[in-house]
Amino acid sequence: CSLSVDPILDFEELQELFGEPLMETIKQKGYQKPTLVQAQTLPVALSGHDVLVTAATGQGKTLSYIWPLVVHILDQPHFAAGETGPIALVLVPTRELAQQVFQQAKIMLKPVGGSAKAVIGGQGKYLLHQELKKHGGVELVVATPGRFLDVCSDGKKGLSLQRVTVVVLDEADKMLQMGFEAQVRQILSSLRRDRQTLMLSATMGKVEKLGKEWLAA
């Protein structure tokens, strides 16, 4: 991202924006200072701008977008009757990564009353639909591209793209390598044009080219 912003070097700078419940969870989990990736990503993501981040695993990249997603979700109106959500969508290349991201999202959303769901292969769609109905929707979904499209294709029973206002493409380079480009394109083309998009990748190359296409100028 070419936007010039000052990095966030201390979580105390986010006290007002994050609120006490989220700040307390961050402290309980032992996060003392933002990592380099978090320090640079948080101010841009929290301002609502699109972001293209180069980051390898183990640099705290997941929380660099989970925290802004929590703030974004809290700023949105509650679901109307019959709405399933999500508000925030995280697309990842593998089931294993989806589970990891889901666990972190769940931990950060729980103290503020938000909900998360992993949508991956091996789950029965009927059970997913029943769960959504029971809980009145879900604010954040972590999914592999193909499975998400499969669930959305069920119309009113499944998840909806109507309320998605922020989307994350995590390990975007790996999604391209695994042949998910067409599915990602299909999902992005179905989302509202004023959404916020965050892309994270260990390498650039084709990801940088697609970033120019998929991210706002």
PDB file of N, CA and C in Angstrom, residues 103-112:
ATOM      1  N   GLN A 103      -9.553 -20.197  14.972  1.00  0.00           N
ATOM      2  CA  GLN A 103      -9.305 -20.251  16.414  1.00  0.00           C
ATOM      3  C   GLN A 103      -8.880 -18.890  16.956  1.00  0.00           C
ATOM      4  N   GLN A 104      -8.016 -18.190  16.224  1.00  0.00           N
ATOM      5  CA  GLN A 104      -7.581 -16.863  16.669  1.00  0.00           C
ATOM      6  C   GLN A 104      -8.726 -15.862  16.597  1.00  0.00           C
ATOM      7  N   ALA A 105      -9.520 -15.938  15.538  1.00  0.00           N
ATOM      8  CA  ALA A 105     -10.656 -15.026  15.393  1.00  0.00           C
ATOM      9  C   ALA A 105     -11.666 -15.233  16.510  1.00  0.00           C
ATOM     10  N   LYS A 106     -11.926 -16.487  16.834  1.00  0.00           N
ATOM     11  CA  LYS A 106     -12.894 -16.813  17.885  1.00  0.00           C
ATOM     12  C   LYS A 106     -12.456 -16.236  19.228  1.00  0.00           C
ATOM     13  N   ILE A 107     -11.174 -16.354  19.521  1.00  0.00           N
ATOM     14  CA  ILE A 107     -10.638 -15.835  20.786  1.00  0.00           C
ATOM     15  C   ILE A 107     -10.818 -14.323  20.873  1.00  0.00           C
ATOM     16  N   MET A 108     -10.564 -13.618  19.784  1.00  0.00           N
ATOM     17  CA  MET A 108     -10.634 -12.159  19.804  1.00  0.00           C
ATOM     18  C   MET A 108     -12.070 -11.634  19.715  1.00  0.00           C
ATOM     19  N   LEU A 109     -12.962 -12.398  19.109  1.00  0.00           N
ATOM     20  CA  LEU A 109     -14.355 -11.959  18.982  1.00  0.00           C
ATOM     21  C   LEU A 109     -15.189 -12.263  20.222  1.00  0.00           C
ATOM     22  N   LYS A 110     -14.834 -13.311  20.934  1.00  0.00           N
ATOM     23  CA  LYS A 110     -15.644 -13.741  22.084  1.00  0.00           C
ATOM     24  C   LYS A 110     -15.867 -12.642  23.118  1.00  0.00           C
ATOM     25  N   PRO A 111     -14.825 -11.893  23.545  1.00  0.00           N
ATOM     26  CA  PRO A 111     -15.046 -10.883  24.584  1.00  0.00           C
ATOM     27  C   PRO A 111     -15.918  -9.704  24.148  1.00  0.00           C
ATOM     28  N   VAL A 112     -16.091  -9.521  22.838  1.00  0.00           N
ATOM     29  CA  VAL A 112     -16.928  -8.414  22.361  1.00  0.00           C
ATOM     30  C   VAL A 112     -18.280  -8.911  21.849  1.00  0.00           C
TER      31      VAL A 112
END
